[in-house]
Coordinates of C-alpha atoms in Angstrom, one line a residue:
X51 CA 2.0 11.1 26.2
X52 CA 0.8 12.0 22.7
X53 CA -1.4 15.1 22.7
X54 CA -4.5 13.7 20.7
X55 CA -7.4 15.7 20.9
X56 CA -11.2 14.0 20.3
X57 CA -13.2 15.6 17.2
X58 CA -16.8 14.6 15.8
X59 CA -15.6 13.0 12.5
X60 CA -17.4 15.6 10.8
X61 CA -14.8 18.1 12.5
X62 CA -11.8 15.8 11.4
X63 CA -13.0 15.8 7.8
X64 CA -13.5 19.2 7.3
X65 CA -10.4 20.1 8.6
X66 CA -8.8 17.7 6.3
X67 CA -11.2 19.9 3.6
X68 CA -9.2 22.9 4.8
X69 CA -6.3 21.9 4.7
X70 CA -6.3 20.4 1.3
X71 CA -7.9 24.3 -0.1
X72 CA -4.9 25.4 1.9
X73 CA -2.2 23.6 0.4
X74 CA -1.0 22.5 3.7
X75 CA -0.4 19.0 4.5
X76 CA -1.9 16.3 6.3
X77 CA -2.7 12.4 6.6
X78 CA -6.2 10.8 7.9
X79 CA -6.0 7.3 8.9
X80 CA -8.0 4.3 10.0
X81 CA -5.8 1.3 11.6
X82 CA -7.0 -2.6 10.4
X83 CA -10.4 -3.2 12.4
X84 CA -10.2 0.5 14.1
X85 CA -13.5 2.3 15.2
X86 CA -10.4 5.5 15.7
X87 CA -10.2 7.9 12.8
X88 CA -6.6 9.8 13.4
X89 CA -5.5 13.0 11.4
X90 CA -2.5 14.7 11.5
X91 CA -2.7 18.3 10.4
X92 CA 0.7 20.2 9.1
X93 CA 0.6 23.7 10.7
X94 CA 2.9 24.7 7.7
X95 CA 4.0 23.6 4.2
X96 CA 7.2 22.4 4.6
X97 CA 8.3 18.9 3.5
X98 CA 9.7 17.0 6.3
X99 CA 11.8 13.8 5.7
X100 CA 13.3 11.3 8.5
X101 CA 16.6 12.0 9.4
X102 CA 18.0 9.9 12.4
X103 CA 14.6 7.5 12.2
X104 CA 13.8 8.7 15.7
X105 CA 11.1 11.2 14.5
X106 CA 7.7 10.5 15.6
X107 CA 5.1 10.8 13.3
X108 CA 3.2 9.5 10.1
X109 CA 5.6 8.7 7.0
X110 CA 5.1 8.0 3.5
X111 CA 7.8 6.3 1.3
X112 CA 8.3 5.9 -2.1
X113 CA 9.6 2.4 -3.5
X114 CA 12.7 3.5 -5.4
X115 CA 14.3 6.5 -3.6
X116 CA 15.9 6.8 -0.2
X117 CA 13.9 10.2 0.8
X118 CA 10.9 9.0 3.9
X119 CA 8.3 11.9 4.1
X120 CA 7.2 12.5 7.5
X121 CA 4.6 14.6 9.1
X122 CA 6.3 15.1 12.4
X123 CA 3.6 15.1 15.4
X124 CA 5.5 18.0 17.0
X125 CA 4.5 20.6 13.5
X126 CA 1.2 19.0 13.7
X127 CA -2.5 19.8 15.2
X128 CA -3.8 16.3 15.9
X129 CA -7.1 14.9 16.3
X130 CA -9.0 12.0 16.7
X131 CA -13.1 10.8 16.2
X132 CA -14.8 7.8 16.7
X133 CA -14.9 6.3 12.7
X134 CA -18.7 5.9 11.6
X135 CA -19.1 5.7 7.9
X136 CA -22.5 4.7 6.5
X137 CA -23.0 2.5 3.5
X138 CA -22.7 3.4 -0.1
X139 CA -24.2 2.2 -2.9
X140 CA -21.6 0.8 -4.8
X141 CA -20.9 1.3 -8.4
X142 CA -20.3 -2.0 -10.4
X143 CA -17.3 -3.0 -13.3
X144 CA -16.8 -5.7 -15.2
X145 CA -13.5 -6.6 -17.0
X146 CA -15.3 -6.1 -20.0
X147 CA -15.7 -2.2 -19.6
X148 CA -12.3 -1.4 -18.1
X149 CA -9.7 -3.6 -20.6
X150 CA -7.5 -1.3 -22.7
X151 CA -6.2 -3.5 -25.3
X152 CA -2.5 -1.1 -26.5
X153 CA -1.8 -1.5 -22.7
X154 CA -3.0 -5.6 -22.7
X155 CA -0.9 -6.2 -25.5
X156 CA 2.1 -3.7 -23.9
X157 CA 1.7 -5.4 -20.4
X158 CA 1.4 -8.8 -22.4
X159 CA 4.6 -8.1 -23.7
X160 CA 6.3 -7.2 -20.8
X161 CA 5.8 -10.0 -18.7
X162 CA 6.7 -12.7 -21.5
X163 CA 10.3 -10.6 -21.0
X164 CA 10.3 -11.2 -17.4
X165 CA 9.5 -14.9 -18.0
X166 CA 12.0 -15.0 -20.4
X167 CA 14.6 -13.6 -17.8
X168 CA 13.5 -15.9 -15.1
X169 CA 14.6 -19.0 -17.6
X170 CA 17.8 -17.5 -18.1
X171 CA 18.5 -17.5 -13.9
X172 CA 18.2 -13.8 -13.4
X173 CA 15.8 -14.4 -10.9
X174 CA 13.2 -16.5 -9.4
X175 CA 10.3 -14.1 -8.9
X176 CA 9.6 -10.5 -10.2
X177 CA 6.6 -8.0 -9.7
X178 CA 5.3 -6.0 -12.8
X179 CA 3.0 -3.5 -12.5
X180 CA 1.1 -0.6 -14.8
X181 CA -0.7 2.6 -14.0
X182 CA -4.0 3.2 -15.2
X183 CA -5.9 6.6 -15.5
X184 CA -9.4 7.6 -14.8
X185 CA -11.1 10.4 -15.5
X186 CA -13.1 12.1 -12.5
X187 CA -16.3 13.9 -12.7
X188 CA -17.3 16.5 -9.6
X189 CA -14.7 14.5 -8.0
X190 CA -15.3 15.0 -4.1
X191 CA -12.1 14.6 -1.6
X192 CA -14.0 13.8 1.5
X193 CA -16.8 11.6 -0.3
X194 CA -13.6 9.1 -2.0
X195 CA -11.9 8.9 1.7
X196 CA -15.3 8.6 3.3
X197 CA -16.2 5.2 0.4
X198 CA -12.5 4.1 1.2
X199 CA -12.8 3.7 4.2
X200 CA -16.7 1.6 4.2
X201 CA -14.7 -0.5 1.5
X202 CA -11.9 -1.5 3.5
X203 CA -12.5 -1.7 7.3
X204 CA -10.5 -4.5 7.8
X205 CA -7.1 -2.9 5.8
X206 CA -5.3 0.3 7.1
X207 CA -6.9 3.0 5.2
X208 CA -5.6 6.6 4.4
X209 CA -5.6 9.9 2.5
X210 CA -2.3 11.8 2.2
X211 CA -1.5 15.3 0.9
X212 CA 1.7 17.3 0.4
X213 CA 2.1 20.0 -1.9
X214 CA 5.4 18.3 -2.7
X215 CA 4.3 14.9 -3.4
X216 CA 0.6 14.8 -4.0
X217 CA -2.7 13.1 -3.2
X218 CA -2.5 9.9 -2.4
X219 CA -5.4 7.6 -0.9
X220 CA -4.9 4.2 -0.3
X221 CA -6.2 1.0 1.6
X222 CA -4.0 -2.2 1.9
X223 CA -3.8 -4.8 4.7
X224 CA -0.3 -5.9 4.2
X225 CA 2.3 -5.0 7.2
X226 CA 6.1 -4.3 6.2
X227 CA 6.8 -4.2 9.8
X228 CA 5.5 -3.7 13.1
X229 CA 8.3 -2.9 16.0
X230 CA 7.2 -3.1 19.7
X231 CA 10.0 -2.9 21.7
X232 CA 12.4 -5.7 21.0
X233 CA 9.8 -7.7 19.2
X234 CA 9.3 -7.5 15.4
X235 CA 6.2 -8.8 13.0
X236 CA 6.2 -8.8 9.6
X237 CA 4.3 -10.9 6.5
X238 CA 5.1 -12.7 3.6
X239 CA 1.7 -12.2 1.0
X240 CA 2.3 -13.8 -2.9
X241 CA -0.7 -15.2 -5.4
X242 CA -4.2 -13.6 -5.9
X243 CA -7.6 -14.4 -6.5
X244 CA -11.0 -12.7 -6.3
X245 CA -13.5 -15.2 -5.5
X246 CA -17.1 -14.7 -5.6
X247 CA -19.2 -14.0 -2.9
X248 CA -19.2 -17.1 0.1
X249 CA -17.0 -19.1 -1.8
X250 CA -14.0 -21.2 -0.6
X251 CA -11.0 -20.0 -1.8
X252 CA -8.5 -22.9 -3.0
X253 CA -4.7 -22.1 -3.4
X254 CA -3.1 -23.9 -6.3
X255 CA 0.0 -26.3 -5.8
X256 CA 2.0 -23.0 -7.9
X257 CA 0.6 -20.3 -5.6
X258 CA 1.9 -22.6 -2.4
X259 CA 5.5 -23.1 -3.5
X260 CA 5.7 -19.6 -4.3
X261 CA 4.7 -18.6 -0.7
X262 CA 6.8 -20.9 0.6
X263 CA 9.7 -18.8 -1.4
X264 CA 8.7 -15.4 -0.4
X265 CA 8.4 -16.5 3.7
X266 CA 11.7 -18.5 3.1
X267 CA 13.0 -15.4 1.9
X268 CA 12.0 -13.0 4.1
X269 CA 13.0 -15.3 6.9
X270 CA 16.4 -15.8 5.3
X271 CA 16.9 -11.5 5.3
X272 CA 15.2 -11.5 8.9
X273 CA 18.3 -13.1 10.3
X274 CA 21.0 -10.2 10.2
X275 CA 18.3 -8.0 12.2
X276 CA 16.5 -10.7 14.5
X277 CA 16.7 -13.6 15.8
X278 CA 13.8 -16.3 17.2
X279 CA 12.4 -16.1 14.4
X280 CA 8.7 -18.5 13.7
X281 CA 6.7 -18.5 11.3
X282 CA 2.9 -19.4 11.3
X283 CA 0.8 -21.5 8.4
X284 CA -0.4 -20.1 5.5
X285 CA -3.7 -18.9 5.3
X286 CA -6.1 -16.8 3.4
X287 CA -5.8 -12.9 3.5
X288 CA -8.8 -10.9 1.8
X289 CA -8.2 -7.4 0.8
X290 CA -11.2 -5.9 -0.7
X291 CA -12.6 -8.3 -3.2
X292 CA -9.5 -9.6 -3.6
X293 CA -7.8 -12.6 -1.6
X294 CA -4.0 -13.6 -1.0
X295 CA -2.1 -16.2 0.7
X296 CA -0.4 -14.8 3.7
X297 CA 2.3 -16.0 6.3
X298 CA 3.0 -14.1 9.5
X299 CA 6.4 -13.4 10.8
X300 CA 7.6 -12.9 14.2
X301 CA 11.3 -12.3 16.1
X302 CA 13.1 -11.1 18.6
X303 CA 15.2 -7.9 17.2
X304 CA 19.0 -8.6 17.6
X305 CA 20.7 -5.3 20.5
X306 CA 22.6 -3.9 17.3
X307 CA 19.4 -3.8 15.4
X308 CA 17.1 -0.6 14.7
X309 CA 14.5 0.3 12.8
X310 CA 17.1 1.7 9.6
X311 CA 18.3 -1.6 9.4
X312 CA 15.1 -3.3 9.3
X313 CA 13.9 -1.3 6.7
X314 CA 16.4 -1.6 4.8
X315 CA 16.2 -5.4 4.9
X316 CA 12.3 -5.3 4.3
X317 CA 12.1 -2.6 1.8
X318 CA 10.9 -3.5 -0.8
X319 CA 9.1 -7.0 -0.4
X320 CA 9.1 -9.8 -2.4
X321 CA 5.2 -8.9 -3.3
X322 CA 5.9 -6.0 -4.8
X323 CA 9.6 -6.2 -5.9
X324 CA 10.7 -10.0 -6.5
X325 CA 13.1 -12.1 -5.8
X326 CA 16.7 -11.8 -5.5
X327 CA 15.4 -8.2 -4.3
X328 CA 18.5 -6.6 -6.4
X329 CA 18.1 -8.2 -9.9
X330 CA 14.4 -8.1 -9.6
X331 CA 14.4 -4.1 -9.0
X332 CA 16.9 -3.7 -11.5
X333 CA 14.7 -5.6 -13.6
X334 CA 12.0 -3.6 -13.2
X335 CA 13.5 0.4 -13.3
X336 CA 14.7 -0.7 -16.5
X337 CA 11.6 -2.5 -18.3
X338 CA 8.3 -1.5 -16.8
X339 CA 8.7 2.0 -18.2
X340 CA 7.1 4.6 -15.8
X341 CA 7.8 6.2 -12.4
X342 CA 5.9 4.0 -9.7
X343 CA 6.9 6.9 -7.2
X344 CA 4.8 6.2 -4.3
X345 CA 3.2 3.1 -5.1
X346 CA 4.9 -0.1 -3.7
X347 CA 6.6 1.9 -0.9
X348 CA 5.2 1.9 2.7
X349 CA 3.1 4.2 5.0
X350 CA 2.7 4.1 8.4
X351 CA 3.0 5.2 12.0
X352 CA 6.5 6.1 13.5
X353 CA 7.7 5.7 16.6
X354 CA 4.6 5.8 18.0
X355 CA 1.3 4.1 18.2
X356 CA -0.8 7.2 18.3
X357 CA -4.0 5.1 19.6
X358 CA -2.4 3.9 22.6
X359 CA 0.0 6.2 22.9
X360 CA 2.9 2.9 23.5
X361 CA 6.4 3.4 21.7
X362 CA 6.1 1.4 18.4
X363 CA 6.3 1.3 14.5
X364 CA 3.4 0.1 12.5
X365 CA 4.0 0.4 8.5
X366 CA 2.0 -1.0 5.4
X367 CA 2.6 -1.5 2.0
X368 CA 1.7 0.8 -0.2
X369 CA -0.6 -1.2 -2.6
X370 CA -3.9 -0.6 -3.0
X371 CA -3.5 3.0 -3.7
X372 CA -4.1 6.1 -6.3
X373 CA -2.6 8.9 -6.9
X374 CA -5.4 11.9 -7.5
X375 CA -4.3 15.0 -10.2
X376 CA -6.4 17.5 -12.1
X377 CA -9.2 15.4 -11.8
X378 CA -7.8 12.6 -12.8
X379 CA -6.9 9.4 -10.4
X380 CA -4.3 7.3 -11.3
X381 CA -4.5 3.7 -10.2
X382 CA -1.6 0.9 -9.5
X383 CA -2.1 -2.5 -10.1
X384 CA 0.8 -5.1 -10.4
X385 CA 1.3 -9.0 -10.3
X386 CA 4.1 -11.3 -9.7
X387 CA 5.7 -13.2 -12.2
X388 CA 7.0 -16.6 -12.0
X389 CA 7.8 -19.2 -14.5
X390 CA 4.9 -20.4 -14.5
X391 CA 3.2 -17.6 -15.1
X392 CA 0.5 -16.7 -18.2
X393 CA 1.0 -13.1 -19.6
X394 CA -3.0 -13.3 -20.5
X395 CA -3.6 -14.1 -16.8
X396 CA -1.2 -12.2 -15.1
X397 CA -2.9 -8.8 -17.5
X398 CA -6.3 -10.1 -16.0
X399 CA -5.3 -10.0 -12.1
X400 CA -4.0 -6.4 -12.8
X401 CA -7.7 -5.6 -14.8
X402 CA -9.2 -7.7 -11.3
X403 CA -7.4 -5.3 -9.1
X404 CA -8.1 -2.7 -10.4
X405 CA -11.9 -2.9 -10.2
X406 CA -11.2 -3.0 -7.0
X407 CA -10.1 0.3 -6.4
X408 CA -12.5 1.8 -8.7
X409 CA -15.5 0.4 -6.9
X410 CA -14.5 3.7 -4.7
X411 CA -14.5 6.1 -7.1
X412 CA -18.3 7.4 -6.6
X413 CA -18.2 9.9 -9.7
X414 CA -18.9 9.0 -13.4
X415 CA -15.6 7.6 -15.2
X416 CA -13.9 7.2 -18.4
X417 CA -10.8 4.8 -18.6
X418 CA -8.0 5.2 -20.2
X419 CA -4.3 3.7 -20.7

């Protein structure tokens, strides 16, 4: 049995407050649809990474390098409180205010390249991505995670801090993997819109097929770790103010299969790698010129559920997040290219997606490329 011991939220927060004047490490984390705010809290400053992948803990991976960071239960004080956040106002954006245009006309460029490649065969799909950065003003830790988590209650929402990698907050609703004994889930998640409020959103015949190839895909991987695999319909999956098309997975894992493998396999997706995973990612070290680091990689619990205290692995991709530094956050936004694709549109999704994550950021801003 996990030792979890019950806080007021208040309590959680504040030691998260500590911890972060401290520069000690911890995570706080609210599970898709969760009233349970969990925290783990580092009792020193070491950086932990998973060895045999039997640790238990909460990890944090980056998309490029091999390194998993962990923040093992066993060096941890750990608490739990019942999640009530009240509503905000919310600040508004509008494409207008936010578009940069030397990092339209760069990101432009870019994915004309990656259409380019696709018509030559290299591959079918590939995910671009560009970092933005915002200037913060009396920007306030707890206040951010506290507006993340009222914006998102349906995604898995977290803060994480290491001295060694950073501040990260985040709030996504797409799995990598859940393991549960022998039994595996995953997603498949490709196209984007952000329809208005109460409005029926309507998936294009483009955004279909290319589903269709990311589940096909995933399913084609799946089956040198699982077996039995099914696959449900496609349907809508909203994150935020912004809505995807979204395919569950499900199989049986195969006796020689474990959770390395798996990952390996998963990691990264089509949604935010591409397709063939290898030319895409090679694609994309050497064209979309920056460091995603943590971005694109996954997060999650390990080993164990620390709700119910059951044997499992529950990790998410790493999308909707932001990196926070000298009071400056720096956002991710990304979109997948096909060859179908418009560079003008695709540079639009990223500007769409990113209002997203600054509808959290409470302070006055100032954008910049």
């Amino acid at each position: 049995m996990v030792a979890m011991e019950q806080k007021s939220m208040q309590s959680v927060v504040e030691n998260a407050k500590l911890q972060f004047e401290q520069n000690l490490p911890f995570v706080l984390y609210n599970k898709p649809n969760s009233n349970r705010l969990i925290g783990f809290f580092q009792k020193d400053s070491q950086l932990h990474l998973v060895r045999n992948f039997k640790e238990i803990g909460f990890v944090f991976a980056p998309f490029d390098k091999q390194n998993i960071v962990l923040i093992p239960q066993n060096q941890s004080v750990c608490y739990w409180a019942e999640c009530k956040v009240e509503a905000i106002l919310q600040n508004q954006f509008s494409p207008t205010e936010i578009e940069n245009q030397e990092g339209k006309v760069a990101f432009e460029k870019l994915v004309k390249e990656a259409i380019d490649a696709i018509a030559t065969g290299l591959f079918q799909k590939v995910v671009l991505s560009r970092k933005e950065t915002v200037a913060l003003v009396n920007f306030d830790l707890l206040s951010l995670f506290s507006r993340l988590l009222n914006e998102n209650p349906t995604a898995f929402a977290y803060c994480f801090y290491h001295p060694e990698v950073g501040l990260w907050l985040g709030a996504f609703s797409e799995q990598l993997v859940r393991i549960a004994g022998s039994e595996i889930q995953t997603m498949a998640v490709a196209g984007t819109q952000m329809p208005r409020e109460n409005e029926t959103v309507v998936w294009e015949k483009k955004e279909q097929e290319e589903q269709q190839f990311v589940s096909d895909f995933i399913v084609e991987n799946l089956k040198s770790v699982a077996s039995k695999i099914t696959m449900s319909a496609s349907y809508t999956l909203s994150a935020g103010k912004v809505a995807h098309l979204k395919t569950d997975i499900q199989g049986i894992l195969k006796p020689d299969s474990d959770l390395k493998k798996v990952i390996a396999v998963l990691h990264p997706t089509p949604a935010v790698c591409g397709f063939p995973k290898a030319s895409a990612k090679q694609f994309i070290l050497k064209h979309e010129g920056y460091d995603r680091q943590y971005y694109s990689g996954f997060f999650g619990e390990w080993n164990t559920d620390f709700e119910t205290a059951e044997e499992s692995t529950d990790l998410y991709v790493n999308l909707r997040c932001m990196e926070i530094k000298n009071n400056q956050a720096f956002l991710y936004v990304g979109c997948g290219i096909t060859k179908d694709s418009s560079p003008e549109k695709e540079w639009m999704e990223t500007v769409n997606k990113s209002i997203t994550m600054k509808r959290i950021l409470i302070t006055t801003i100032s954008s910049k490329q």
